[in-house]
Coordinates of C-alpha atoms in Angstrom, one line a residue:
Chain X
X956 CA -123.1 75.5 -13.6
X957 CA -121.4 77.5 -11.0
X958 CA -121.2 80.6 -13.1
X959 CA -124.7 80.6 -14.3
X960 CA -125.2 84.2 -13.0
X961 CA -122.1 85.4 -14.8
X962 CA -122.4 83.9 -18.3
X963 CA -120.5 86.8 -19.8
X964 CA -117.5 86.4 -17.5
X965 CA -117.1 82.7 -17.9
X966 CA -114.2 83.1 -20.3
X967 CA -112.5 85.6 -18.0
X968 CA -112.8 83.2 -15.1
X969 CA -111.3 80.4 -17.2
X970 CA -108.1 82.4 -17.7
X971 CA -108.1 84.0 -14.2
X972 CA -108.0 80.6 -12.7
X973 CA -105.1 79.7 -14.8
X974 CA -103.4 82.9 -13.8
X975 CA -103.8 82.0 -10.1
X976 CA -102.2 78.6 -10.6
X977 CA -99.5 79.9 -13.0
X978 CA -96.9 80.7 -10.2
X979 CA -97.1 77.1 -9.0
X980 CA -96.7 75.7 -12.5
X981 CA -93.7 78.0 -12.9
X982 CA -92.1 76.5 -9.8
X983 CA -92.7 73.0 -11.1
X984 CA -91.3 74.1 -14.5
X985 CA -88.1 75.7 -12.9
X986 CA -87.3 72.7 -10.8
X987 CA -88.5 69.8 -12.9
X988 CA -88.3 70.8 -16.5
X989 CA -85.7 73.5 -16.6
X990 CA -82.9 71.1 -15.5
X991 CA -83.4 69.3 -18.8
X992 CA -80.9 71.7 -20.3
X993 CA -78.3 69.9 -18.2
X994 CA -78.8 66.9 -20.6
X995 CA -76.7 68.8 -23.1
X996 CA -73.7 67.9 -21.0
X997 CA -74.1 64.4 -22.2
X998 CA -73.1 65.4 -25.7
X999 CA -69.9 67.2 -24.7
X1000 CA -66.7 66.1 -23.2
X1001 CA -67.2 68.3 -20.1
X1002 CA -64.3 69.2 -17.9
X1003 CA -65.3 70.7 -14.4
X1004 CA -64.6 74.4 -14.1
X1005 CA -65.0 75.1 -17.8
X1006 CA -68.1 76.4 -19.5
X1007 CA -69.9 73.7 -21.5
X1008 CA -69.4 75.7 -24.7
X1009 CA -65.7 75.6 -24.4
X1010 CA -65.7 71.8 -24.3
X1011 CA -65.6 69.5 -27.3
X1012 CA -68.9 68.5 -28.8
X1013 CA -68.8 64.7 -29.1
X1014 CA -72.3 63.8 -30.2
X1015 CA -73.4 60.3 -29.0
X1016 CA -69.9 59.1 -28.2
X1017 CA -70.5 59.3 -24.4
X1018 CA -73.4 57.0 -24.8
X1019 CA -71.4 54.7 -27.0
X1020 CA -68.6 54.7 -24.4
X1021 CA -71.0 53.6 -21.6
X1022 CA -71.6 50.4 -23.6
X1023 CA -68.4 50.2 -25.6
X1024 CA -65.7 51.0 -23.1
X1025 CA -64.8 47.8 -21.3
X1026 CA -64.6 49.3 -17.8
X1027 CA -67.7 51.5 -18.1
X1028 CA -69.7 48.6 -19.6
X1029 CA -68.7 46.2 -16.8
X1030 CA -69.7 48.9 -14.2
X1031 CA -73.0 49.6 -15.9
X1032 CA -73.9 45.8 -16.1
X1033 CA -72.9 45.4 -12.5
X1034 CA -75.0 48.2 -11.2
X1035 CA -77.9 47.1 -13.4
X1036 CA -77.5 43.6 -12.0
X1037 CA -77.7 45.0 -8.4
X1038 CA -80.7 47.2 -9.2
X1039 CA -82.5 44.2 -10.6
X1040 CA -81.3 41.8 -8.0
X1041 CA -82.4 43.9 -5.0
X1042 CA -85.7 44.6 -6.6
X1043 CA -86.6 41.1 -7.5
X1044 CA -85.5 39.9 -4.1
X1045 CA -87.9 42.5 -2.7
X1046 CA -90.8 41.1 -4.8
X1047 CA -90.3 37.8 -3.0
X1048 CA -91.3 39.6 0.2
X1049 CA -94.1 41.7 -1.4
X1050 CA -97.0 39.6 -0.2
X1051 CA -95.9 40.0 3.4
X1052 CA -97.8 43.3 4.1
X1053 CA -101.0 41.7 2.9
X1054 CA -100.5 38.6 5.0
X1055 CA -99.6 40.8 8.0
X1056 CA -102.8 42.8 7.6
X1057 CA -105.0 39.8 7.1
X1058 CA -103.7 38.0 10.2
X1059 CA -103.7 41.0 12.4
X1060 CA -107.3 41.7 11.5
X1061 CA -108.2 38.2 12.7
X1062 CA -107.0 39.0 16.1
X1063 CA -109.9 39.9 18.4
X1064 CA -108.4 42.5 20.6
X1065 CA -108.7 45.9 18.9
X1066 CA -106.3 47.4 21.4
X1067 CA -103.6 44.8 20.4
X1068 CA -104.2 45.6 16.7
X1069 CA -103.7 49.3 17.4
X1070 CA -100.5 48.7 19.4
X1071 CA -99.0 46.5 16.7
X1072 CA -99.9 49.0 14.0
X1073 CA -98.4 52.0 15.8
X1074 CA -95.2 50.2 16.7
X1075 CA -94.6 48.7 13.3
X1076 CA -95.2 52.0 11.5
X1077 CA -92.6 53.8 13.4
X1078 CA -89.6 52.5 11.4
X1079 CA -91.1 54.0 8.2
X1080 CA -90.5 57.5 9.6
X1081 CA -86.8 57.2 10.3
X1082 CA -84.1 58.1 7.8
X1083 CA -81.6 55.6 6.3
X1084 CA -78.9 57.3 8.2
X1085 CA -80.7 56.4 11.4
X1086 CA -81.2 52.9 10.0
X1087 CA -77.5 52.6 9.5
X1088 CA -76.7 53.9 12.9
X1089 CA -79.2 51.4 14.5
X1090 CA -77.7 48.6 12.4
X1091 CA -74.2 49.4 13.6
X1092 CA -75.5 49.4 17.1
X1093 CA -77.1 46.0 16.7
X1094 CA -74.9 44.3 14.2
X1095 CA -71.6 46.2 14.4
X1096 CA -68.3 44.8 15.8
X1097 CA -69.1 45.9 19.3
X1098 CA -72.8 45.7 18.8
X1099 CA -75.5 43.8 20.6
X1100 CA -75.4 40.7 18.5
X1101 CA -71.7 40.2 18.4
X1102 CA -71.1 40.8 22.1
X1103 CA -73.9 38.3 22.8
X1104 CA -72.4 35.8 20.4
X1105 CA -69.0 36.2 21.9
X1106 CA -70.4 35.7 25.4
X1107 CA -71.7 32.3 24.5
X1108 CA -68.5 31.5 22.5
X1109 CA -70.1 31.4 19.1
X1110 CA -67.6 33.7 17.4
X1111 CA -68.7 36.8 15.6
X1112 CA -70.8 37.6 12.5
X1113 CA -70.1 40.4 10.1
X1114 CA -73.2 41.7 8.3
X1115 CA -72.5 45.2 7.4
X1116 CA -68.9 45.1 6.2
X1117 CA -69.0 42.2 3.9
X1118 CA -69.7 41.5 0.3
X1119 CA -71.8 38.4 1.1
X1120 CA -75.6 38.5 1.2
X1121 CA -75.6 42.2 0.6
X1122 CA -78.9 42.1 -1.4
X1123 CA -80.6 40.0 1.3
X1124 CA -79.4 42.2 4.1
X1125 CA -80.6 45.4 2.3
X1126 CA -84.0 43.8 1.4
X1127 CA -84.5 42.6 4.9
X1128 CA -83.7 46.1 6.2
X1129 CA -86.3 47.5 3.8
X1130 CA -88.8 45.1 5.0
X1131 CA -88.2 46.0 8.6
X1132 CA -88.6 49.6 7.8
X1133 CA -91.7 49.4 5.6
X1134 CA -93.7 46.4 6.6
X1135 CA -96.2 48.1 9.0
X1136 CA -96.5 51.1 6.6
X1137 CA -97.2 49.0 3.5
X1138 CA -99.8 47.1 5.5
X1139 CA -101.9 50.2 6.2
X1140 CA -103.5 50.1 2.7
X1141 CA -104.6 46.5 3.3
X1142 CA -106.0 47.3 6.7
X1143 CA -108.1 50.0 5.0
X1144 CA -109.1 47.6 2.2
X1145 CA -110.1 44.9 4.7
X1146 CA -112.2 47.4 6.7
X1147 CA -114.1 48.2 3.5
X1148 CA -115.0 44.5 2.7
X1149 CA -118.6 43.5 2.7
X1150 CA -119.4 41.8 6.0
X1151 CA -122.3 39.9 4.5
X1152 CA -120.0 37.6 2.6
X1153 CA -118.4 36.5 5.8
X1154 CA -121.7 35.9 7.5
X1155 CA -123.0 33.9 4.6
X1156 CA -119.8 31.9 4.6
X1157 CA -120.1 31.2 8.3
X1158 CA -123.6 29.9 7.8
X1159 CA -122.2 27.5 5.3
X1160 CA -119.7 26.4 7.9
X1161 CA -116.6 28.0 6.6
X1162 CA -113.7 28.1 9.1
X1163 CA -111.3 30.9 9.7
X1164 CA -108.8 29.7 7.1
X1165 CA -111.3 29.1 4.4
X1166 CA -112.8 32.6 5.0
X1167 CA -109.3 34.1 4.7
X1168 CA -108.4 32.0 1.6
X1169 CA -111.7 32.3 -0.3
X1170 CA -113.0 35.7 0.7
X1171 CA -110.4 38.1 2.1
X1172 CA -107.4 37.2 -0.1
X1173 CA -109.2 37.2 -3.4
X1174 CA -110.6 40.7 -2.7
X1175 CA -107.2 42.0 -1.8
X1176 CA -105.4 40.5 -4.8
X1177 CA -106.2 43.4 -7.2
X1178 CA -104.8 45.9 -4.8
X1179 CA -101.7 43.7 -4.4
X1180 CA -101.2 43.5 -8.2
X1181 CA -101.7 47.2 -8.8
X1182 CA -99.1 48.0 -6.1
X1183 CA -96.8 45.4 -7.5
X1184 CA -97.1 46.7 -11.1
X1185 CA -96.6 50.3 -10.0
X1186 CA -93.4 49.3 -8.1
X1187 CA -92.2 47.5 -11.2
X1188 CA -92.9 50.6 -13.2
X1189 CA -90.9 52.6 -10.7
X1190 CA -88.0 50.3 -10.0
X1191 CA -85.2 52.2 -11.6
X1192 CA -85.9 55.1 -9.2
X1193 CA -84.4 53.5 -6.1
X1194 CA -83.0 56.7 -4.7
X1195 CA -79.6 56.8 -3.1
X1196 CA -80.2 57.3 0.6
X1197 CA -80.2 53.7 1.6
X1198 CA -77.2 52.6 -0.5
X1199 CA -75.2 55.7 0.3
X1200 CA -75.7 55.1 4.0
X1201 CA -74.9 51.4 3.9
X1202 CA -72.4 51.3 1.1
X1203 CA -68.7 50.9 2.0
X1204 CA -65.5 49.7 0.3
X1205 CA -66.3 46.1 1.2
X1206 CA -69.8 45.8 -0.1
X1207 CA -69.7 48.4 -3.0
X1208 CA -69.6 45.7 -5.6
X1209 CA -73.1 44.5 -4.7
X1210 CA -74.7 47.5 -3.2
X1211 CA -74.1 50.1 -5.9
X1212 CA -77.4 50.6 -7.7
X1213 CA -78.0 52.7 -10.8
X1214 CA -78.9 55.9 -8.9
X1215 CA -75.8 55.5 -6.7
X1216 CA -73.7 54.9 -9.7
X1217 CA -74.8 58.1 -11.4
X1218 CA -74.0 59.9 -8.2
X1219 CA -70.6 58.3 -7.7
X1220 CA -69.7 58.8 -11.4
X1221 CA -70.7 62.5 -11.4
X1222 CA -70.0 63.8 -8.0
X1223 CA -67.5 61.3 -6.8
X1224 CA -65.2 61.0 -9.8
X1225 CA -66.2 64.2 -11.7
X1226 CA -67.2 62.4 -14.9
X1227 CA -70.1 64.8 -15.4
X1228 CA -70.7 63.9 -19.0
X1229 CA -70.9 60.1 -18.5
X1230 CA -72.9 60.6 -15.4
X1231 CA -75.5 62.8 -17.2
X1232 CA -75.6 60.3 -20.1
X1233 CA -76.3 57.4 -17.8
X1234 CA -78.9 59.5 -15.9
X1235 CA -80.5 60.5 -19.1
X1236 CA -80.9 56.9 -20.3
X1237 CA -82.3 56.0 -16.9
X1238 CA -84.9 58.7 -17.0
X1239 CA -86.0 57.7 -20.5
X1240 CA -86.3 54.0 -19.6
X1241 CA -88.1 54.9 -16.4
X1242 CA -90.7 56.8 -18.2
X1243 CA -91.3 54.0 -20.6
X1244 CA -91.6 51.5 -17.8
X1245 CA -93.9 53.8 -16.0
X1246 CA -96.2 54.2 -19.0
X1247 CA -96.2 50.4 -19.4
X1248 CA -97.1 49.9 -15.8
X1249 CA -99.8 52.5 -16.0
X1250 CA -101.2 50.7 -19.1
X1251 CA -101.3 47.3 -17.4
X1252 CA -102.8 48.8 -14.2
X1253 CA -105.5 50.4 -16.3
X1254 CA -106.3 47.0 -17.7
X1255 CA -106.4 45.4 -14.2
X1256 CA -108.5 48.0 -12.4
X1257 CA -110.1 50.1 -15.1
X1258 CA -108.6 53.5 -14.2
X1259 CA -105.3 54.9 -14.9
X1260 CA -103.1 56.9 -12.5
X1261 CA -103.9 60.1 -14.2
Chain S
X983 CA -132.9 38.3 12.8
X984 CA -132.9 35.0 14.6
X985 CA -130.1 33.8 12.3
X986 CA -128.0 36.9 12.9
X987 CA -128.2 36.5 16.6
X988 CA -127.0 32.9 16.2
X989 CA -123.7 33.9 14.6
X990 CA -123.1 36.6 17.1
X991 CA -123.3 34.1 19.9
X992 CA -121.1 31.8 17.9
X993 CA -118.5 34.5 17.3
X994 CA -118.2 35.3 21.0
X995 CA -117.4 31.7 22.0
X996 CA -113.8 30.7 21.4
X997 CA -113.5 27.3 19.9
X998 CA -110.4 25.2 20.3
X999 CA -109.2 26.2 16.9
X1000 CA -109.8 29.8 17.7
X1001 CA -107.8 29.5 20.8
X1002 CA -104.9 27.9 19.0
X1003 CA -105.0 30.6 16.4
X1004 CA -104.8 33.4 18.9
X1005 CA -101.9 31.8 20.7
X1006 CA -100.1 31.5 17.4
X1007 CA -101.1 35.0 16.3
X1008 CA -100.1 36.6 19.6
X1009 CA -96.8 34.8 19.4
X1010 CA -96.0 36.0 15.9
X1011 CA -97.1 39.6 16.4
X1012 CA -95.4 39.7 19.8
X1013 CA -92.2 38.7 18.0
X1014 CA -92.7 41.4 15.4
X1015 CA -93.4 43.9 18.1
X1016 CA -90.1 43.1 19.8
X1017 CA -88.2 43.2 16.6
X1018 CA -89.6 46.6 15.7
X1019 CA -89.5 48.2 19.1
X1020 CA -86.4 46.7 20.7
X1021 CA -83.8 48.6 18.6
X1022 CA -85.3 51.9 19.6
X1023 CA -85.5 50.8 23.3
X1024 CA -81.9 49.6 23.1
X1025 CA -80.8 52.9 21.6
X1026 CA -82.5 54.8 24.4
X1027 CA -81.1 52.8 27.3
X1028 CA -77.6 52.9 25.8
X1029 CA -77.6 56.7 25.7
X1030 CA -78.4 57.0 29.4
X1031 CA -76.2 54.1 30.6
X1032 CA -72.6 54.1 31.7
X1033 CA -70.7 54.6 28.4
X1034 CA -68.0 52.1 29.3
X1035 CA -70.6 49.4 29.9
X1036 CA -72.2 50.2 26.6
X1037 CA -68.9 49.8 24.8
X1038 CA -68.4 46.4 26.4
X1039 CA -71.9 45.4 25.4
X1040 CA -73.1 44.9 29.0
X1041 CA -76.3 46.8 28.5
X1042 CA -79.1 44.6 27.2
X1043 CA -82.4 44.9 28.8
X1044 CA -82.2 47.5 31.5
X1045 CA -80.1 50.7 31.7
X1046 CA -77.3 50.7 34.3
X1047 CA -75.4 53.6 35.8
X1048 CA -78.0 56.1 34.6
X1049 CA -76.7 59.5 33.7
X1050 CA -77.7 62.2 31.2
X1051 CA -74.2 63.6 30.5
X1052 CA -74.3 62.4 27.0
X1053 CA -77.2 64.6 26.2
X1054 CA -75.8 67.6 28.1
X1055 CA -72.4 67.2 26.3
X1056 CA -73.8 66.7 22.9
X1057 CA -75.8 69.8 23.2
X1058 CA -72.7 71.7 24.1
X1059 CA -70.8 70.8 21.0
X1060 CA -71.0 74.1 19.1
X1061 CA -71.6 72.9 15.6
X1062 CA -74.3 70.4 16.7
X1063 CA -76.5 73.0 18.3
X1064 CA -76.2 75.0 15.2
X1065 CA -77.2 72.0 13.1
X1066 CA -80.1 71.4 15.4
X1067 CA -81.3 74.9 14.7
X1068 CA -80.9 74.4 10.9
X1069 CA -82.8 71.2 11.0
X1070 CA -85.6 72.7 13.0
X1071 CA -85.7 75.8 10.9
X1072 CA -85.9 74.0 7.6
X1073 CA -88.5 71.6 8.9
X1074 CA -90.7 74.4 10.2
X1075 CA -90.3 76.8 7.3
X1076 CA -90.1 74.2 4.7
X1077 CA -93.2 72.4 5.9
X1078 CA -95.2 75.6 6.4
X1079 CA -94.4 77.1 3.0
X1080 CA -94.9 73.7 1.3
X1081 CA -98.3 73.3 2.9
X1082 CA -99.5 76.7 1.8
X1083 CA -98.3 76.4 -1.8
X1084 CA -99.3 72.8 -2.2
X1085 CA -102.9 73.3 -0.9
X1086 CA -103.3 76.5 -2.9
X1087 CA -102.3 74.7 -6.0
X1088 CA -104.5 71.7 -5.2
X1089 CA -107.5 73.9 -4.7
X1090 CA -107.2 75.7 -8.0
X1091 CA -106.6 72.4 -9.8
X1092 CA -110.0 71.2 -8.6
X1093 CA -111.6 74.0 -10.7
X1094 CA -112.8 72.4 -13.8
X1095 CA -113.4 75.8 -15.5
X1096 CA -109.6 76.5 -15.7
X1097 CA -108.1 77.0 -19.1
X1098 CA -106.5 73.7 -20.3
X1099 CA -106.6 72.3 -16.8
X1100 CA -106.0 68.7 -17.8
X1101 CA -102.9 69.6 -19.8
X1102 CA -101.3 71.6 -17.0
X1103 CA -102.3 69.0 -14.4
X1104 CA -100.7 66.2 -16.4
X1105 CA -97.6 68.3 -17.0
X1106 CA -97.3 68.6 -13.2
X1107 CA -98.1 65.0 -12.4
X1108 CA -95.6 63.6 -14.9
X1109 CA -92.8 65.1 -12.8
X1110 CA -93.5 62.5 -10.2
X1111 CA -92.2 59.8 -12.5
X1112 CA -89.8 61.7 -14.7
X1113 CA -86.9 63.7 -13.6
X1114 CA -83.9 65.2 -15.5
X1115 CA -81.6 63.5 -12.9
X1116 CA -79.3 64.3 -10.1
X1117 CA -76.5 66.1 -12.0
X1118 CA -78.8 68.3 -14.2
X1119 CA -80.7 69.3 -11.0
X1120 CA -77.4 70.1 -9.4
X1121 CA -76.4 72.3 -12.3
X1122 CA -79.8 73.9 -12.4
X1123 CA -79.7 74.8 -8.8
X1124 CA -76.2 76.1 -9.1
X1125 CA -77.4 78.4 -12.0
X1126 CA -80.3 79.6 -9.8
X1127 CA -77.8 80.5 -7.0
X1128 CA -79.4 78.1 -4.5
X1129 CA -76.4 75.9 -3.9
X1130 CA -74.8 76.4 -0.5
X1131 CA -77.6 78.6 0.8
X1132 CA -80.3 77.8 3.3
X1133 CA -82.9 78.1 0.5
X1134 CA -81.7 74.9 -1.2
X1135 CA -83.5 73.1 1.7
X1136 CA -86.8 75.0 1.1
X1137 CA -87.4 76.1 -2.5
X1138 CA -86.8 73.0 -4.6
X1139 CA -89.1 70.9 -2.4
X1140 CA -91.8 73.6 -2.2
X1141 CA -94.2 71.6 -4.3
X1142 CA -94.6 68.0 -3.6
X1143 CA -96.8 66.7 -6.5
X1144 CA -97.7 63.6 -4.5
X1145 CA -99.0 65.7 -1.6
X1146 CA -100.7 68.0 -4.0
X1147 CA -102.7 65.0 -5.4
X1148 CA -103.6 63.9 -1.9
X1149 CA -105.0 67.4 -1.1
X1150 CA -106.7 67.7 -4.4
X1151 CA -108.5 64.4 -4.1
X1152 CA -109.6 65.3 -0.6
X1153 CA -111.0 68.7 -1.7
X1154 CA -112.8 67.0 -4.5
X1155 CA -114.6 64.7 -2.1
X1156 CA -116.1 67.7 -0.3
X1157 CA -119.8 68.4 -0.9
X1158 CA -119.8 71.2 -3.6
X1159 CA -122.8 72.9 -1.9
X1160 CA -120.5 74.4 0.7
X1161 CA -118.5 76.4 -1.8
X1162 CA -121.6 77.1 -3.9
X1163 CA -123.4 78.8 -1.0
X1164 CA -120.4 80.9 -0.1
X1165 CA -120.1 81.8 -3.8
X1166 CA -123.7 82.9 -3.9
X1167 CA -123.0 85.1 -0.8
X1168 CA -120.4 86.8 -3.0
X1169 CA -117.2 85.1 -1.7
X1170 CA -114.3 85.1 -4.2
X1171 CA -112.0 82.2 -4.8
X1172 CA -109.5 83.2 -2.2
X1173 CA -112.1 83.8 0.5
X1174 CA -113.6 80.4 -0.2
X1175 CA -110.2 78.8 -0.2
X1176 CA -109.2 80.3 3.2
X1177 CA -112.5 80.3 4.9
X1178 CA -114.3 77.2 3.6
X1179 CA -111.9 74.8 2.1
X1180 CA -108.9 74.9 4.3
X1181 CA -110.7 74.5 7.6
X1182 CA -112.4 71.4 6.3
X1183 CA -109.2 69.9 5.1
X1184 CA -107.4 69.7 8.4
X1185 CA -107.1 65.9 8.4
X1186 CA -105.4 65.7 5.0
X1187 CA -103.3 68.8 5.8
X1188 CA -102.1 67.1 9.0
X1189 CA -101.2 64.0 6.9
X1190 CA -99.4 66.0 4.2
X1191 CA -97.7 68.1 6.8
X1192 CA -96.4 65.0 8.6
X1193 CA -95.0 63.6 5.3
X1194 CA -93.4 66.9 4.5
X1195 CA -92.0 67.4 8.0
X1196 CA -90.6 63.9 8.2
X1197 CA -89.0 64.4 4.7
X1198 CA -87.3 67.6 5.8
X1199 CA -86.2 66.3 9.1
X1200 CA -84.8 63.1 7.6
X1201 CA -83.1 64.5 4.5
X1202 CA -79.3 64.3 4.5
X1203 CA -78.7 64.0 0.8
X1204 CA -79.5 67.6 0.0
X1205 CA -76.7 68.7 2.3
X1206 CA -74.4 66.0 0.9
X1207 CA -75.0 67.2 -2.6
X1208 CA -75.4 70.9 -2.4
X1209 CA -73.9 72.3 0.8
X1210 CA -70.3 72.7 1.8
X1211 CA -70.7 75.4 4.4
X1212 CA -70.6 73.7 7.9
X1213 CA -72.9 76.4 9.3
X1214 CA -75.7 75.0 7.1
X1215 CA -75.2 71.3 8.0
X1216 CA -78.3 69.6 9.3
X1217 CA -78.4 67.2 12.2
X1218 CA -78.9 64.2 9.9
X1219 CA -75.9 65.2 7.9
X1220 CA -73.7 65.5 11.0
X1221 CA -74.8 62.0 12.0
X1222 CA -74.0 60.8 8.5
X1223 CA -70.5 62.4 8.6
X1224 CA -69.9 60.9 12.1
X1225 CA -70.8 57.5 10.8
X1226 CA -68.5 58.0 7.8
X1227 CA -65.6 58.8 10.1
X1228 CA -66.3 55.7 12.1
X1229 CA -66.6 53.6 8.9
X1230 CA -63.3 55.0 7.6
X1231 CA -61.5 54.0 10.8
X1232 CA -63.4 50.7 11.2
X1233 CA -65.0 51.8 14.4
X1234 CA -61.7 52.8 15.9
X1235 CA -62.0 56.6 15.9
X1236 CA -60.0 58.5 18.4
X1237 CA -62.0 61.1 20.2
X1238 CA -61.3 64.7 19.1
X1239 CA -61.4 67.7 21.3
X1240 CA -65.0 68.9 21.2
X1241 CA -66.1 65.4 22.0
X1242 CA -63.6 64.7 24.8
X1243 CA -64.9 62.6 27.6
X1244 CA -67.5 61.1 25.3
X1245 CA -66.9 57.7 23.8
X1246 CA -67.5 57.6 20.0
X1247 CA -70.3 55.1 20.5
X1248 CA -71.8 57.5 23.1
X1249 CA -71.8 60.4 20.7
X1250 CA -73.2 58.4 17.9
X1251 CA -76.0 56.9 19.9
X1252 CA -76.9 60.1 21.6
X1253 CA -77.0 62.0 18.3
X1254 CA -79.1 59.2 16.8
X1255 CA -81.5 59.5 19.8
X1256 CA -81.7 63.2 19.4
X1257 CA -82.7 62.8 15.8
X1258 CA -85.2 60.0 16.5
X1259 CA -87.0 61.4 19.6
X1260 CA -88.9 64.2 17.8
X1261 CA -90.3 61.8 15.3
X1262 CA -91.3 59.3 18.0
X1263 CA -93.1 62.1 19.9
X1264 CA -95.0 63.5 17.0
X1265 CA -96.1 60.7 14.7
X1266 CA -98.5 58.7 17.0
X1267 CA -100.7 61.8 17.3
X1268 CA -101.1 62.1 13.6
X1269 CA -101.5 58.3 13.1
X1270 CA -105.3 58.5 12.9
X1271 CA -105.0 60.9 9.9
X1272 CA -102.4 59.3 7.7
X1273 CA -104.4 56.1 7.1
X1274 CA -106.6 58.2 4.9
X1275 CA -103.7 59.8 3.1
X1276 CA -102.2 56.4 2.3
X1277 CA -105.5 55.2 0.9
X1278 CA -105.9 58.2 -1.5
X1279 CA -102.2 58.0 -2.4
X1280 CA -102.5 54.3 -3.3
X1281 CA -105.5 54.8 -5.4
X1282 CA -103.7 57.5 -7.3
X1283 CA -100.5 55.6 -7.6

């Protein structure tokens, strides 16, 4: 259509456009696809400081060790348990942003809505290092909570340096950080709902709770499910920031997730080959999970992510 | 019409149930507000209060013995001012370059005439969900000679696929006539991109810029993984290191020379505040933009 005046040069434009975007594709290739050569380390017994070609080729034995060697297997199962545990505990809280948005939209004062939104979104923008620093300030040995407890003679509580309730603590911290941010999408969805439905319901005498329960929530459920499915599809990719910041010798048993394990194994203890093998399996499982989630989400809402 | 008026009148009157609901709602949201805001407030009042009182936990609601020595002294610690510079530089340069490259790429990916566009686009989008992993990335960046240079902060994060999708979706929602008429006036792709498209995409560019800037400012892991030269440490990393020292000595660190006269808690809190304040100052202004960004992002996964 656009090139109707230049029918002859249409083909040229086709390739010229590609040429323009090629540098960007090259950057993506260099930083996202080129690192794949590093996977070859998983098939060698790599010793730091040597070239990979000077190391012994061991085939699949690193992968077999991850499952076969008693210590490595125990660690792998432990970090998988933690990854699953923290995620599934997170799902328990997953309806919270929706409820938060629904309730806040029922409040009449727009100004109050705005203030709550602004303040609750702020924690989303701070790093996990800051989160840790704030947590130490509030829950640390000389922190706010403990000094207050001591004052009333109730002893002290130790939240950060303990192996108890680690998953719950981490999930609650995630909730504090992300609640307001996750609610934004529901605010936008609620703003787009058809007002006539509400008016009709009010004529029929529906009260506040029945309007929420029978009109608002059912229309938000598809959004909720799509977000849930996508988060399931993405759940191996936890990142390390939070767990690196909050991890310590006391809670490592329950806080070490797969990503942190890969990091500790490779950078911490120099087991490059095992670390790459574990990371490689993670990447492959993650892409399968993602494809599955994408497929389900396509069924739910009719369009895929691509 | 008559009916409509009737509900409007009804809506404005608060029934008993309405009243109870609002009391409950204000209570819950008031509580949430306090839980979200108080830690930041507490942090701020601690940094300007008497350091000894802070250590004893005597500061709760109001600052006491107000002074700004903590800030003055933290700024005098040599390596911290340098880190502050590195953090600012990487945030400004990284965000600026990333915005240019990302929006450029997004614009050309909206052109359906492009050769094998779908294929290339998918190749790019897949990288959001699939990565070779941490160690391969490390080896790759080492091979490229980026490790332990300032550019490790900038180059690998030049293209954010997520942001690219946001910008692309936003450009696609623009009326095509605008570009069409510029095209008929003889404007090429680049002229149209710079003169027509970019000026109309300010809201989404503000959103994407915020995401990118916050990502740069908050990142400490890149330093942890790739950088050993203290001249290149970022502020976040310095804070992380400081927290690690405290952790190692279970909150009993002895003050070292550069920090003399400052309590460990004082340094940590002040450094935390220095890192948080810029974010608190910037983000409320961009708030009205990012709602849109989140919507597009959610639709696209």
